[in-house]
Coordinates of N, CA and C in Angstrom, one line a residue:
M89 N 72.2 160.9 91.5 CA 73.1 159.8 91.5 C 74.5 160.3 91.2
S90 N 75.5 160.0 92.0 CA 76.8 160.5 91.8 C 77.6 159.5 90.9
T91 N 78.5 160.0 90.1 CA 79.4 159.2 89.3 C 80.8 159.4 89.7
A92 N 81.1 159.7 91.0 CA 82.4 160.0 91.4 C 83.5 158.9 91.2
W93 N 83.0 157.7 91.0 CA 84.0 156.6 90.8 C 84.4 156.4 89.3
H94 N 83.7 157.1 88.4 CA 84.0 156.9 87.0 C 85.1 157.9 86.6
S95 N 85.9 157.5 85.6 CA 87.0 158.3 85.1 C 86.5 158.9 83.7
Y96 N 86.4 160.2 83.6 CA 86.1 160.9 82.4 C 86.6 162.3 82.4
P97 N 86.6 162.9 81.2 CA 87.2 164.3 81.2 C 86.4 165.3 82.1
R98 N 87.1 166.2 82.7 CA 86.5 167.2 83.6 C 86.0 168.3 82.8
R99 N 86.4 168.5 81.6 CA 86.0 169.8 80.8 C 86.0 169.5 79.3
F100 N 85.0 170.1 78.7 CA 84.9 170.0 77.2 C 84.5 171.4 76.7
E101 N 84.5 171.6 75.4 CA 83.9 172.8 74.8 C 82.8 172.3 74.0
I102 N 81.6 172.9 74.1 CA 80.5 172.6 73.2 C 80.3 173.7 72.2
L103 N 80.2 173.3 70.9 CA 80.0 174.2 69.8 C 78.7 174.0 69.3
L104 N 77.9 175.0 69.2 CA 76.5 174.9 68.6 C 76.7 175.5 67.2
V105 N 76.5 174.6 66.2 CA 76.8 174.9 64.8 C 75.5 174.6 63.9
P106 N 75.4 175.3 62.8 CA 74.3 175.0 61.9 C 74.5 173.5 61.4
E107 N 73.4 172.8 61.3 CA 73.5 171.4 60.8 C 74.2 171.2 59.6
H108 N 74.1 172.2 58.6 CA 74.8 172.0 57.3 C 76.3 172.1 57.4
T109 N 76.9 172.6 58.5 CA 78.3 172.7 58.7 C 78.8 171.5 59.5
A110 N 77.9 170.7 60.1 CA 78.3 169.7 61.0 C 79.2 168.6 60.3
G111 N 79.0 168.4 59.0 CA 79.8 167.4 58.3 C 80.8 168.0 57.4
G112 N 81.1 169.3 57.6 CA 82.0 170.0 56.7 C 83.4 169.5 56.8
D113 N 84.3 170.3 56.1 CA 85.7 169.9 56.1 C 86.3 170.1 57.4
G114 N 87.0 169.1 58.0 CA 87.7 169.2 59.2 C 86.8 169.3 60.4
P115 N 87.4 169.3 61.6 CA 86.6 169.4 62.8 C 86.0 170.8 63.0
P116 N 84.9 170.9 63.7 CA 84.3 172.2 64.0 C 85.2 173.1 64.8
D117 N 85.1 174.4 64.7 CA 85.9 175.3 65.6 C 85.0 176.4 66.0
A118 N 85.5 177.2 66.9 CA 84.7 178.3 67.4 C 84.3 179.3 66.3
A119 N 85.1 179.4 65.3 CA 84.8 180.4 64.2 C 83.6 180.0 63.4
T120 N 83.2 178.7 63.4 CA 82.0 178.3 62.7 C 80.8 178.2 63.6
A121 N 81.0 178.3 64.9 CA 80.0 178.1 65.9 C 79.1 179.3 66.0
L122 N 77.8 179.1 66.2 CA 76.9 180.2 66.5 C 77.0 180.6 68.0
R123 N 77.4 179.6 68.8 CA 77.6 179.8 70.2 C 78.5 178.7 70.7
S124 N 79.3 179.0 71.7 CA 80.2 178.0 72.3 C 80.3 178.2 73.8
A125 N 80.6 177.2 74.5 CA 80.8 177.3 76.0 C 81.7 176.2 76.4
V126 N 82.6 176.5 77.4 CA 83.4 175.5 78.1 C 82.5 175.0 79.2
V127 N 82.3 173.7 79.3 CA 81.5 173.1 80.3 C 82.4 172.2 81.2
E128 N 82.1 172.1 82.5 CA 82.8 171.3 83.4 C 81.9 170.3 84.1
T129 N 82.5 169.2 84.4 CA 81.7 168.1 85.1 C 81.1 168.6 86.4
T130 N 79.9 168.2 86.6 CA 79.2 168.5 87.9 C 79.4 167.4 88.9
G131 N 79.9 166.2 88.4 CA 80.0 165.1 89.3 C 78.7 164.3 89.4
E132 N 77.7 164.7 88.6 CA 76.4 164.0 88.7 C 76.2 163.3 87.3
T133 N 75.2 162.4 87.3 CA 74.8 161.8 86.1 C 73.5 162.4 85.7
G134 N 73.4 162.7 84.4 CA 72.1 163.3 83.9 C 71.1 162.3 83.6
E135 N 69.9 162.7 83.2 CA 68.8 161.8 82.9 C 69.1 160.7 81.9
S136 N 70.0 161.1 81.0 CA 70.4 160.1 79.9 C 71.3 159.0 80.5
G137 N 71.8 159.1 81.7 CA 72.8 158.2 82.2 C 74.2 158.5 82.0
Y138 N 74.5 159.6 81.3 CA 75.9 160.0 81.1 C 76.2 161.2 82.0
P139 N 77.5 161.4 82.1 CA 78.0 162.5 83.0 C 77.4 163.9 82.6
R140 N 77.1 164.7 83.6 CA 76.5 166.0 83.3 C 77.6 167.1 83.4
Y141 N 77.5 168.0 82.5 CA 78.5 169.1 82.4 C 77.7 170.4 82.3
E142 N 78.3 171.5 82.9 CA 77.6 172.8 83.0 C 78.6 173.9 82.7
G143 N 78.2 175.0 82.1 CA 79.0 176.2 82.0 C 78.5 177.0 80.9
G144 N 78.7 178.3 81.0 CA 78.3 179.3 79.9 C 76.9 179.2 79.5
G145 N 76.0 178.9 80.4 CA 74.6 178.8 80.0 C 74.1 177.5 79.5
M146 N 75.0 176.5 79.4 CA 74.7 175.2 78.8 C 74.8 174.2 79.9
V147 N 73.8 173.2 79.8 CA 73.8 172.0 80.7 C 73.7 170.9 79.7
A148 N 74.7 169.9 79.8 CA 74.7 168.9 78.8 C 75.1 167.5 79.5
D149 N 74.4 166.5 79.0 CA 74.8 165.1 79.3 C 75.7 164.7 78.1
I150 N 76.9 164.3 78.4 CA 77.9 164.0 77.3 C 78.4 162.6 77.5
D151 N 78.4 161.8 76.4 CA 79.1 160.5 76.5 C 80.6 160.8 76.3
P152 N 81.4 160.6 77.3 CA 82.8 161.0 77.2 C 83.6 160.2 76.2
E153 N 83.2 159.0 75.9 CA 84.0 158.1 75.0 C 83.8 158.5 73.6
T154 N 82.5 158.8 73.2 CA 82.2 159.1 71.8 C 82.1 160.6 71.5
R155 N 82.1 161.4 72.6 CA 82.0 162.9 72.5 C 80.6 163.2 72.0
T156 N 79.6 162.4 72.3 CA 78.2 162.7 71.8 C 77.4 163.4 72.9
V157 N 76.7 164.4 72.5 CA 75.8 165.1 73.4 C 74.5 164.4 73.4
E158 N 74.2 163.8 74.6 CA 73.0 163.0 74.7 C 71.8 163.8 75.2
G159 N 72.1 165.0 75.8 CA 71.0 165.9 76.2 C 71.6 167.3 76.4
L160 N 70.9 168.3 76.0 CA 71.4 169.7 76.0 C 70.4 170.7 76.2
L161 N 70.6 171.6 77.2 CA 69.8 172.8 77.4 C 70.7 174.0 77.3
I162 N 70.2 175.0 76.6 CA 70.9 176.3 76.4 C 70.1 177.4 77.0
D163 N 70.6 178.0 78.1 CA 69.8 179.0 78.8 C 68.4 178.4 79.2
G164 N 68.4 177.1 79.5 CA 67.2 176.5 80.0 C 66.2 176.0 78.9
Y165 N 66.6 176.2 77.6 CA 65.8 175.8 76.5 C 66.4 174.7 75.7
E166 N 65.6 173.8 75.1 CA 66.1 172.8 74.1 C 66.6 173.5 72.9
V167 N 67.5 172.8 72.2 CA 68.1 173.3 71.0 C 67.1 173.2 69.8
D168 N 67.1 174.2 69.0 CA 66.2 174.3 67.9 C 66.6 173.3 66.8
Y169 N 65.6 172.8 66.0 CA 65.9 172.0 64.9 C 66.9 172.7 63.9
G170 N 67.7 172.0 63.3 CA 68.7 172.6 62.3 C 70.0 173.0 63.0
L171 N 70.1 172.9 64.3 CA 71.3 173.1 65.0 C 71.9 171.8 65.5
T172 N 73.2 171.8 65.5 CA 73.9 170.6 66.0 C 74.9 171.0 67.1
A173 N 75.0 170.2 68.1 CA 76.0 170.4 69.2 C 77.2 169.5 68.9
R174 N 78.3 170.1 68.9 CA 79.6 169.3 68.7 C 80.4 169.5 70.0
V175 N 81.1 168.4 70.3 CA 82.0 168.4 71.5 C 83.4 168.4 71.1
V176 N 84.3 169.3 71.6 CA 85.7 169.2 71.3 C 86.4 169.3 72.6
D177 N 87.6 168.8 72.6 CA 88.5 168.9 73.8 C 89.0 170.3 73.9
T178 N 89.1 170.7 75.2 CA 89.8 172.0 75.4 C 91.2 171.8 75.6
P179 N 92.1 172.8 75.5 CA 93.5 172.5 75.7 C 93.9 171.9 77.1
D180 N 93.0 172.1 78.0 CA 93.3 171.6 79.4 C 92.3 170.4 79.8
T181 N 91.8 169.8 78.8 CA 90.9 168.6 79.1 C 91.8 167.5 79.7
T182 N 91.4 167.1 80.9 CA 92.1 166.1 81.6 C 91.1 165.0 82.0
W183 N 91.6 163.8 82.0 CA 90.8 162.6 82.5 C 91.1 162.4 84.0
G184 N 90.1 162.1 84.7 CA 90.3 161.8 86.1 C 88.9 161.5 86.8
A185 N 89.0 161.2 88.0 CA 87.7 160.9 88.7 C 86.9 162.2 88.8
A186 N 85.6 162.0 88.6 CA 84.7 163.2 88.6 C 84.7 163.7 90.0
E187 N 84.8 165.0 90.1 CA 84.6 165.7 91.4 C 83.7 166.9 91.2
P188 N 82.7 167.0 92.1 CA 81.8 168.2 92.0 C 82.6 169.5 92.0
R189 N 82.1 170.5 91.2 CA 82.7 171.8 91.2 C 82.5 172.5 92.5
T190 N 83.4 173.3 92.9 CA 83.2 174.0 94.1 C 82.7 175.5 93.9
S191 N 82.7 175.9 92.7 CA 82.2 177.3 92.4 C 81.0 177.3 91.5

């Protein structure tokens, strides 16, 4: 199912952090992340009903309004217990109609 008519960010960065740092002081950053990846919209909707993003070995369904990861695979596997995925804007996060990636 295509979501080309919706307007949402084309790019985010996902930070995989230990759960105990998820509520720490200030927002998460790449320095506290066990792994991070910049993900771009695929122009598709994931099984969760939210836009699907891919990049750096991660495939995620992200609610663009709340920045909540609704589904996540890393290198094809589910995330282990005790780890939390956080979504942050990239410097070039832009809002616009979703368009499938060409590469």
